[in-house]
PDB file of C-alpha atoms in Angstrom:
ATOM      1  CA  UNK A   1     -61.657 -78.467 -47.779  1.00 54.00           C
ATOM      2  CA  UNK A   2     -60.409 -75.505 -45.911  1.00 76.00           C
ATOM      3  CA  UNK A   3     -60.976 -75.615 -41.928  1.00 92.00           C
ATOM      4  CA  UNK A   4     -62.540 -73.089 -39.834  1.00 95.00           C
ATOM      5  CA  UNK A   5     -60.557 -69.768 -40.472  1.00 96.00           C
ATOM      6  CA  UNK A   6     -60.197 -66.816 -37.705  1.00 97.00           C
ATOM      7  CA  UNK A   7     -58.222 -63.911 -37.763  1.00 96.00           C
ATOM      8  CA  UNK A   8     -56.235 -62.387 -36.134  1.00 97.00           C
ATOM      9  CA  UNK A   9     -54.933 -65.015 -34.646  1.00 96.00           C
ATOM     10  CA  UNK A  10     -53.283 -62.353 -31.946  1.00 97.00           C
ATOM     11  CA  UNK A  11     -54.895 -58.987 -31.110  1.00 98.00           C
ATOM     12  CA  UNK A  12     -53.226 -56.731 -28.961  1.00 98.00           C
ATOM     13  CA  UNK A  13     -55.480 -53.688 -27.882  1.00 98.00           C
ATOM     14  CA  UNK A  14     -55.373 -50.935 -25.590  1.00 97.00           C
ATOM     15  CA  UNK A  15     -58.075 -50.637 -22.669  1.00 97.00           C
ATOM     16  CA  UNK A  16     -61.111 -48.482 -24.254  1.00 97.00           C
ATOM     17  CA  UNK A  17     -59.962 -49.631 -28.004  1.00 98.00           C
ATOM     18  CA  UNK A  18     -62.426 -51.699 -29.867  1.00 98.00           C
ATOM     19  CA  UNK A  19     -61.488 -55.337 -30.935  1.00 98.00           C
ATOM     20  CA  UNK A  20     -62.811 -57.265 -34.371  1.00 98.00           C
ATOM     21  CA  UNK A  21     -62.665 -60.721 -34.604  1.00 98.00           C
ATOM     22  CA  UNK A  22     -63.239 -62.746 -37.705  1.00 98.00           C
ATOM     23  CA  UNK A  23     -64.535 -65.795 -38.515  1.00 97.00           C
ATOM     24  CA  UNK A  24     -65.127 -67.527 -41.722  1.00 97.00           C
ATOM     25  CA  UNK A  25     -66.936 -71.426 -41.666  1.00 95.00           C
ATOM     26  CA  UNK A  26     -65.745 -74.551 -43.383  1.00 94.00           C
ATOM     27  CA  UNK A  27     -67.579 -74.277 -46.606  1.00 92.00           C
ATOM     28  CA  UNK A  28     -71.110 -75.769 -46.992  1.00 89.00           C
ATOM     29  CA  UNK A  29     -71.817 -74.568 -42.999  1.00 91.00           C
ATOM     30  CA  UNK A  30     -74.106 -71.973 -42.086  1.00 91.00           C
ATOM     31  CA  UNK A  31     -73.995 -72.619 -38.367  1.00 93.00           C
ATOM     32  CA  UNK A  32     -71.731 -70.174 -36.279  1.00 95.00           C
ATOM     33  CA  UNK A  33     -70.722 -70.222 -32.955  1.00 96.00           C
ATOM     34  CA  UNK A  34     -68.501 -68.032 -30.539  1.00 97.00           C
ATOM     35  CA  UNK A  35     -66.999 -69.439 -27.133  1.00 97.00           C
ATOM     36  CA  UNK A  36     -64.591 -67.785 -25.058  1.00 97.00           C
ATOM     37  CA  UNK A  37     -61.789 -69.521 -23.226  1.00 94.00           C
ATOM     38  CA  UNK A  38     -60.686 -67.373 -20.099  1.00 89.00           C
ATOM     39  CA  UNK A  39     -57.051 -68.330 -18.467  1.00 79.00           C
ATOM     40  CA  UNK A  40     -57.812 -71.195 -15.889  1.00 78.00           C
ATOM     41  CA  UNK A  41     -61.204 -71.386 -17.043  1.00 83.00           C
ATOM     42  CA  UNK A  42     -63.410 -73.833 -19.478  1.00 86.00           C
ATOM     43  CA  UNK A  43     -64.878 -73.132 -22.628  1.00 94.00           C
ATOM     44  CA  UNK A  44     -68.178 -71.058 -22.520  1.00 95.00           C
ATOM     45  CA  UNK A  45     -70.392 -70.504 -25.202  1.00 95.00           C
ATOM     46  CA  UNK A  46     -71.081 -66.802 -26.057  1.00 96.00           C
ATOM     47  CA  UNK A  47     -73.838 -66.834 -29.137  1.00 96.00           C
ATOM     48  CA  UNK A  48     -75.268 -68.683 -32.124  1.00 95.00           C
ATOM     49  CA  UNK A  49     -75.754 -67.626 -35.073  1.00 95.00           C
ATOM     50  CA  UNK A  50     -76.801 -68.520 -38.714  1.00 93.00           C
ATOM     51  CA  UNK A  51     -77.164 -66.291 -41.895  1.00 88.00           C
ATOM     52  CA  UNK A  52     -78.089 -62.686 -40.673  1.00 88.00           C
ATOM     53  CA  UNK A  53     -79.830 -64.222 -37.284  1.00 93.00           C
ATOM     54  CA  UNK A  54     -78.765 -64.284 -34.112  1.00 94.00           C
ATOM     55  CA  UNK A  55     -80.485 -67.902 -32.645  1.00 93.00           C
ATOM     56  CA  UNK A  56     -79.086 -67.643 -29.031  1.00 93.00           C
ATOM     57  CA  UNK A  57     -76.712 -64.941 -26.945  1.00 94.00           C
ATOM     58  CA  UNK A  58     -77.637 -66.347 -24.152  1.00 93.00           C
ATOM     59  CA  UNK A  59     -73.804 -66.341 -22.997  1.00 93.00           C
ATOM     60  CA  UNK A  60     -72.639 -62.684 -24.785  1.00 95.00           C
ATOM     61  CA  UNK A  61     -71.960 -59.917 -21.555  1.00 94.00           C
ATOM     62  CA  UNK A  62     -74.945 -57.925 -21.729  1.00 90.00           C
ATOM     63  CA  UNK A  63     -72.699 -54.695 -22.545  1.00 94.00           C
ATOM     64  CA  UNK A  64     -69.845 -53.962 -25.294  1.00 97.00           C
ATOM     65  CA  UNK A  65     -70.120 -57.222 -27.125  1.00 97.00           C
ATOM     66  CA  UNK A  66     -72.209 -57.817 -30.283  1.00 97.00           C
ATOM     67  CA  UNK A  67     -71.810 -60.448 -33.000  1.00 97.00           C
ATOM     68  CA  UNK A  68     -72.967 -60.832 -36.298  1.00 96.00           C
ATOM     69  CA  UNK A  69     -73.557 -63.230 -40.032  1.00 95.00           C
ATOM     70  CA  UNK A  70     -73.985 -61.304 -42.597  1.00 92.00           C
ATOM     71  CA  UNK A  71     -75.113 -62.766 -46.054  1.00 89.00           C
ATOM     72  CA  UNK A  72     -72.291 -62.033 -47.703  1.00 89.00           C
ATOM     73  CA  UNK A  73     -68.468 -62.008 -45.248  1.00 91.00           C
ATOM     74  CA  UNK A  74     -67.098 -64.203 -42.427  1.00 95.00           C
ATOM     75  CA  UNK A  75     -68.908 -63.494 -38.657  1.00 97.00           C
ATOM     76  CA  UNK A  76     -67.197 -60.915 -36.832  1.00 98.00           C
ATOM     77  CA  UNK A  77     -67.609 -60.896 -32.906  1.00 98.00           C
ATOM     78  CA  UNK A  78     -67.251 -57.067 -32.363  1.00 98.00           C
ATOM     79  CA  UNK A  79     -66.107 -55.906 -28.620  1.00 98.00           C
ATOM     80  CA  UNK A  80     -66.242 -52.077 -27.838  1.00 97.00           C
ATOM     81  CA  UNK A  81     -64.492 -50.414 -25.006  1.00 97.00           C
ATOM     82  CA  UNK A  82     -62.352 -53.357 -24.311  1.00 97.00           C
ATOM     83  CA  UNK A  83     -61.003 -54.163 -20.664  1.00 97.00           C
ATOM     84  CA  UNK A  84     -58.498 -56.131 -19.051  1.00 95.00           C
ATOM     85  CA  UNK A  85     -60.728 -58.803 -18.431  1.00 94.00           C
ATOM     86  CA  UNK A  86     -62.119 -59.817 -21.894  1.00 96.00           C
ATOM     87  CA  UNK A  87     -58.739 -60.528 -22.360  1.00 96.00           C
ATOM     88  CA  UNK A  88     -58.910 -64.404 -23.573  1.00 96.00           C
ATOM     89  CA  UNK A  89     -58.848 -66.713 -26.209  1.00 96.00           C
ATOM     90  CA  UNK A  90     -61.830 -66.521 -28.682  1.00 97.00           C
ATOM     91  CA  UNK A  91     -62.969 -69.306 -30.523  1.00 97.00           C
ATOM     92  CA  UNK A  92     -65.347 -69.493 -33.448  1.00 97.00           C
ATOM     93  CA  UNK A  93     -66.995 -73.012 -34.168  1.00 96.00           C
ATOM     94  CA  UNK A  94     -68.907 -73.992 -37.054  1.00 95.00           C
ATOM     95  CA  UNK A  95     -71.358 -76.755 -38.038  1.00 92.00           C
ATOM     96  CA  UNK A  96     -73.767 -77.758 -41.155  1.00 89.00           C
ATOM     97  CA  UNK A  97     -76.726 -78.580 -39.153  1.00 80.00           C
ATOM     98  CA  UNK A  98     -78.553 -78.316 -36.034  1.00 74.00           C
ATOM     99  CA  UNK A  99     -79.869 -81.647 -34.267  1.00 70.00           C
ATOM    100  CA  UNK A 100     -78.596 -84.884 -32.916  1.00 66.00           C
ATOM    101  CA  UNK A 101     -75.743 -84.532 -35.254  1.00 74.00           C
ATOM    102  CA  UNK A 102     -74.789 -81.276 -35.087  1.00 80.00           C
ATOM    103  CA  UNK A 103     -70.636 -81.631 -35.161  1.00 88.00           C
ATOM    104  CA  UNK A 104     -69.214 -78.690 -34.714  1.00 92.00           C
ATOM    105  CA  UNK A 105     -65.456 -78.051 -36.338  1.00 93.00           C
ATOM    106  CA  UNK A 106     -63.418 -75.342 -34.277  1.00 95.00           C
ATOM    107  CA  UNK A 107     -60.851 -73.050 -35.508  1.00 95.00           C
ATOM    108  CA  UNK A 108     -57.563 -72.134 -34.189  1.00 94.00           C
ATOM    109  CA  UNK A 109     -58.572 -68.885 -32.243  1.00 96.00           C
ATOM    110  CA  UNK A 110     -58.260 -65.195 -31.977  1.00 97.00           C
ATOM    111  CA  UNK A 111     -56.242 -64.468 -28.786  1.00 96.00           C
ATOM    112  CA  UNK A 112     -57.419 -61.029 -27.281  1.00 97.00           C
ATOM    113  CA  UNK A 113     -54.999 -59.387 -24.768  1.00 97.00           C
ATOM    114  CA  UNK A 114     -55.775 -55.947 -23.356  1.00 97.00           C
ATOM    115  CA  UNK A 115     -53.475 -54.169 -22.152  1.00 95.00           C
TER     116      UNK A 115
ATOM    117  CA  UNK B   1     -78.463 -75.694 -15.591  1.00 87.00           C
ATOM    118  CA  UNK B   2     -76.070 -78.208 -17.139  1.00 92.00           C
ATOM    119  CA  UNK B   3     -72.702 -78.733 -15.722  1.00 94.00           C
ATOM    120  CA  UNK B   4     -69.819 -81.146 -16.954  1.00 96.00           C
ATOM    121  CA  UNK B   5     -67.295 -82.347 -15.448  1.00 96.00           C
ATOM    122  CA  UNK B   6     -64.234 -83.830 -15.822  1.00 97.00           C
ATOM    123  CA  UNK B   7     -61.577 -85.575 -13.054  1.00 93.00           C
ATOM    124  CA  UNK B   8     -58.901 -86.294 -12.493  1.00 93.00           C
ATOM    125  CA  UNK B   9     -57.717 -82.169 -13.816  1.00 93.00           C
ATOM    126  CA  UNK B  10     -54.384 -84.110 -15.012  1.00 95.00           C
ATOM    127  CA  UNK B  11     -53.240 -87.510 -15.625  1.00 95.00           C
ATOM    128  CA  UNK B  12     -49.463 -88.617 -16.614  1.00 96.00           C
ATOM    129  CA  UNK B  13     -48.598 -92.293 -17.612  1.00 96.00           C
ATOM    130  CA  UNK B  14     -46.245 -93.995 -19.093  1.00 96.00           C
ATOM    131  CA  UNK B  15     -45.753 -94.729 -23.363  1.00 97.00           C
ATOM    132  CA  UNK B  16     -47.957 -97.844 -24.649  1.00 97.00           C
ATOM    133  CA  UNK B  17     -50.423 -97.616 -21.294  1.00 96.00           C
ATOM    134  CA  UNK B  18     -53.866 -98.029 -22.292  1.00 96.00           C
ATOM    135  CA  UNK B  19     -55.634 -95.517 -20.831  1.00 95.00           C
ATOM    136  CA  UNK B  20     -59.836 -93.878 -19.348  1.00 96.00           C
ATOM    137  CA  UNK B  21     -60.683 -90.446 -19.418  1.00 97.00           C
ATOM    138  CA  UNK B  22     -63.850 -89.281 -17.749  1.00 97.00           C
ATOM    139  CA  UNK B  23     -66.641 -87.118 -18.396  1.00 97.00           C
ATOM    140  CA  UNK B  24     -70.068 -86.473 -16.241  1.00 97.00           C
ATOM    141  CA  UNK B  25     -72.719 -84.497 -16.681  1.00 97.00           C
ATOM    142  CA  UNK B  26     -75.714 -83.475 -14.313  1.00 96.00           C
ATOM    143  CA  UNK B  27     -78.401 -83.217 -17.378  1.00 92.00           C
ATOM    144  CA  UNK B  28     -79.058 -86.141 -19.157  1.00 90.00           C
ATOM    145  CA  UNK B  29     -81.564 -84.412 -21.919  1.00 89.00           C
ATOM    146  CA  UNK B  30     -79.074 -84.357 -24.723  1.00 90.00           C
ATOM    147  CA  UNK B  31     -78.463 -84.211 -28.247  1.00 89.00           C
ATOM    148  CA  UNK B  32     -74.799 -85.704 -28.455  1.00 91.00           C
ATOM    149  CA  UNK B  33     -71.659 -85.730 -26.948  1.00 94.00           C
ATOM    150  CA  UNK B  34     -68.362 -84.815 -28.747  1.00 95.00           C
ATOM    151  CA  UNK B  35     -64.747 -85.209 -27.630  1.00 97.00           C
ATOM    152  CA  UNK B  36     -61.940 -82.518 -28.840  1.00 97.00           C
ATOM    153  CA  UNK B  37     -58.283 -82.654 -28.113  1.00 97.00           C
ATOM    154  CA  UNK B  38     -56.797 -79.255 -27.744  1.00 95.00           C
ATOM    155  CA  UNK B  39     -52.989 -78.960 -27.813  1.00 94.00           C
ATOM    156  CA  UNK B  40     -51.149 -75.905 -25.808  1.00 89.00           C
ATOM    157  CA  UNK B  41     -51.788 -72.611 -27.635  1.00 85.00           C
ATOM    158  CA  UNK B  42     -53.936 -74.110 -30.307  1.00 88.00           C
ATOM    159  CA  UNK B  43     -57.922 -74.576 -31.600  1.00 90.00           C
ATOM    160  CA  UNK B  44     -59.929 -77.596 -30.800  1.00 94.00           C
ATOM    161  CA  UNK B  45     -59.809 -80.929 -32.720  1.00 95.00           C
ATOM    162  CA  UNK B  46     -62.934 -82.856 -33.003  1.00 94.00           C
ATOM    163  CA  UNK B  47     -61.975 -86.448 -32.114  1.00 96.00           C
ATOM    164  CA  UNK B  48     -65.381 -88.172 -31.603  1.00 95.00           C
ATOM    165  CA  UNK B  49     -69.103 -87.218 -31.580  1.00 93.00           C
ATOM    166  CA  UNK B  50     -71.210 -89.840 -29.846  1.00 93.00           C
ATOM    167  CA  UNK B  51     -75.546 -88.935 -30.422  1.00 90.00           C
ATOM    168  CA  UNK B  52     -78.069 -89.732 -27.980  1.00 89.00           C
ATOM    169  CA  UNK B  53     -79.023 -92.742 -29.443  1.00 90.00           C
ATOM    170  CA  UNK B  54     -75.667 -94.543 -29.635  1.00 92.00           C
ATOM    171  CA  UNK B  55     -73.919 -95.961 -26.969  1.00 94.00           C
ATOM    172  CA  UNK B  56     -70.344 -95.625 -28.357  1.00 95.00           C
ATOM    173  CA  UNK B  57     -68.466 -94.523 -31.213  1.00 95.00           C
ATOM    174  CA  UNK B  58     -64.576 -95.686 -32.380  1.00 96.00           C
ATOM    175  CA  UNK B  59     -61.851 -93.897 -34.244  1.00 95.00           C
ATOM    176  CA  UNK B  60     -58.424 -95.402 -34.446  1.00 96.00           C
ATOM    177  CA  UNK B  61     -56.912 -96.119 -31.018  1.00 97.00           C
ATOM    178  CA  UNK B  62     -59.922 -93.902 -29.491  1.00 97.00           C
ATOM    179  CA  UNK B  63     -63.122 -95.384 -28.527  1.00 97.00           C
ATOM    180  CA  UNK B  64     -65.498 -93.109 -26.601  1.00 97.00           C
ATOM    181  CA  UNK B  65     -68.855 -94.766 -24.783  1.00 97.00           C
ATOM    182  CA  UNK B  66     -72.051 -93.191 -23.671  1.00 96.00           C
ATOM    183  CA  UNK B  67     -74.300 -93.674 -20.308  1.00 95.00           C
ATOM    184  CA  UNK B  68     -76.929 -91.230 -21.469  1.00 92.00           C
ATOM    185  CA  UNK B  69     -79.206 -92.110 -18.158  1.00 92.00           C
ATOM    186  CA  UNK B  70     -75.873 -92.151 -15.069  1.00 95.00           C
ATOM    187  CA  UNK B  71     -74.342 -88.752 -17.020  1.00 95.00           C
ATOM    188  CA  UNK B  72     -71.508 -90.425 -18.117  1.00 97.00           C
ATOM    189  CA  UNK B  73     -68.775 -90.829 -21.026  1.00 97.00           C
ATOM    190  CA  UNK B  74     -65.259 -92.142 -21.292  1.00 97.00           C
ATOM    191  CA  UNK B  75     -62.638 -91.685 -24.128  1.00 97.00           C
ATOM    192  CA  UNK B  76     -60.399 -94.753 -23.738  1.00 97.00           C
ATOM    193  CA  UNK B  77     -57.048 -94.510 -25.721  1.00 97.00           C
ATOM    194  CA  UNK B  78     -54.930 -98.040 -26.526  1.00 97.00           C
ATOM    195  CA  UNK B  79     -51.716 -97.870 -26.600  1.00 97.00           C
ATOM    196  CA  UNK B  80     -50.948 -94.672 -25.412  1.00 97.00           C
ATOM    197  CA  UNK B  81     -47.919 -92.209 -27.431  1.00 97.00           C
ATOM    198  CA  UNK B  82     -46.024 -89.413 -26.440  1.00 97.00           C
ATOM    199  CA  UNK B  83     -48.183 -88.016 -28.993  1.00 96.00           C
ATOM    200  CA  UNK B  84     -51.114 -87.945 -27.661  1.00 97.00           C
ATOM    201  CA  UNK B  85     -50.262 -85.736 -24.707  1.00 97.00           C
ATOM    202  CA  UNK B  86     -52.396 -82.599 -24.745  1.00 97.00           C
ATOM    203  CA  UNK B  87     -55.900 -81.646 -23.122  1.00 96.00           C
ATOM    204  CA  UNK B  88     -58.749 -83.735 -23.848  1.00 98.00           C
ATOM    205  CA  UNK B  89     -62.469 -82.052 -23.903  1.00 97.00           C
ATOM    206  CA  UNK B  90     -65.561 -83.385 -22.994  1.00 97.00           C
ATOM    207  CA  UNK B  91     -68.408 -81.283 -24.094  1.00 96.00           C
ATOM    208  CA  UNK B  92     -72.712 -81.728 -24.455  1.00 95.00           C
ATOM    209  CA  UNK B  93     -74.773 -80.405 -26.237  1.00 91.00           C
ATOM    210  CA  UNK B  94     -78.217 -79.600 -24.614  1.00 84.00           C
ATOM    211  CA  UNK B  95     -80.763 -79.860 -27.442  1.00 72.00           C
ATOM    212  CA  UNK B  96     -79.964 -76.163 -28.096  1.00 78.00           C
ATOM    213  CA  UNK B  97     -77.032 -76.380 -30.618  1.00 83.00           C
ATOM    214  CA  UNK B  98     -74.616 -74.592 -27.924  1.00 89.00           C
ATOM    215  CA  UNK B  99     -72.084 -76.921 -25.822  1.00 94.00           C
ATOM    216  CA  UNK B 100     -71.407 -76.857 -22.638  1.00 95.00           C
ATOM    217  CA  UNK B 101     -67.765 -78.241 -21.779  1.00 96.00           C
ATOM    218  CA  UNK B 102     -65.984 -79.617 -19.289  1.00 96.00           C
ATOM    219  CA  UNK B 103     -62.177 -77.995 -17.646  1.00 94.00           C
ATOM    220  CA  UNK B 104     -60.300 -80.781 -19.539  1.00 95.00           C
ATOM    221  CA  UNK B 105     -57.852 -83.642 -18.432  1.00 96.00           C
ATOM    222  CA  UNK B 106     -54.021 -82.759 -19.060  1.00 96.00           C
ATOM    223  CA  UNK B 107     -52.840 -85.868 -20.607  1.00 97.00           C
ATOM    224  CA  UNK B 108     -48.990 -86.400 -20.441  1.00 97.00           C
ATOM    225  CA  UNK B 109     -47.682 -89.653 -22.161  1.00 97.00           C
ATOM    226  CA  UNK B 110     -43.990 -90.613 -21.080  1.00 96.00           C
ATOM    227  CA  UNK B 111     -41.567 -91.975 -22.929  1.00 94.00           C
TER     228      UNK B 111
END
């Protein structure tokens, strides 16, 4: 049973470029989540999503950033105009429920640099 | 507004120590608890997931407890490798399916 897949797992853009990140679940989840891990910093959770909802993006930057679960395709956490400061690690984090046990299984990571 | 945290920042001992890692958090309305190792450069790897209810959970050499009403949780690792040396996570989830983590503890195991 495959993990939790993201690609790339580097990104190199140029300030003002746009940056797609990709995640696809462990099979049998429908649960996805995006946190961002800054240098020095903790993890902080950006959104959650299921199948073509968005549940909660309470922590996405209110400008540039937009993320979406489409029926069909892995989640792709879409960031427009990109600056020096988004760059980071991105992780995607899945999970086959909601609830007291919602476990959720983390892939290895897109890491963004801007240049 | 939950907040975990997680002290000492690092921690360095020596092979076959036996070992307690600390967590706190300031909310204690939550759903569960999980602990992740995360090794330099890499993802997150789920070690333990304690839920409200329970009071501790055990994998292996790992054993991680739960104080729901002080805001507290340890990972305690026997017999400590060289091998496990990497960050350890403490994160809650809030009821609301998104976790809030703590900074991490550097572990470094000596030979």
């Amino acid at each position: 049973n495959a993990g939790v897949m993201q690609n790339p797992r580097h990104l190199v853009r140029r300030r003002g470029q746009e940056a797609r990140l990709r995640c696809s679940p462990m099979k049998g989840h429908s649960h996805v989540y995006w946190y961002r891990q800054l240098p020095e910093e903790g993890l902080k959770f950006m959104v959650y999503l299921q199948k073509e909802n968005i549940i909660d993006e309470s922590g996405m930057p209110k400008e540039r950033f937009s993320a979406e679960f489409p029926k069909e395709g892995p989640s792709i956490l879409r960031i427009q105009q990109v600056v020096r400061g988004d760059s980071a690690a991105y992780f995607c984090a899945s999970s086959r429920t909601s609830g007291t046990y919602n476990e959720q299984f983390f892939g290895p990571g897109t890491r963004l640099t801007v240049l | 507004k939950q907040e975990v945290t997680q002290i000492p920042a690092a921690l360095s001992v020596p092979e076959g120590e036996n070992l307690v890692l600390n967590c706190s958090f300031t909310d204690s309305a939550i759903y569960n608890l999980q602990w992740f190792r995360q090794d330099p450069g890499k993802g997150l790897t789920s070690l333990l997931l304690i839920q409200s209810s329970q009071r501790e959970q055990t994998s292996g050499r790992l054993n991680a407890s739960l104080d729901k009403s002080s805001g507290r949780s340890t990972l305690y690792i026997a017999a400590s490798q060289p091998g496990d040396s990497a960050t350890y996570l403490c994160a809650v989830d809030g009821a609301n399916s998104k976790l809030t983590f703590g900074k991490g503890i550097t572990l470094s195991v000596r030979p």
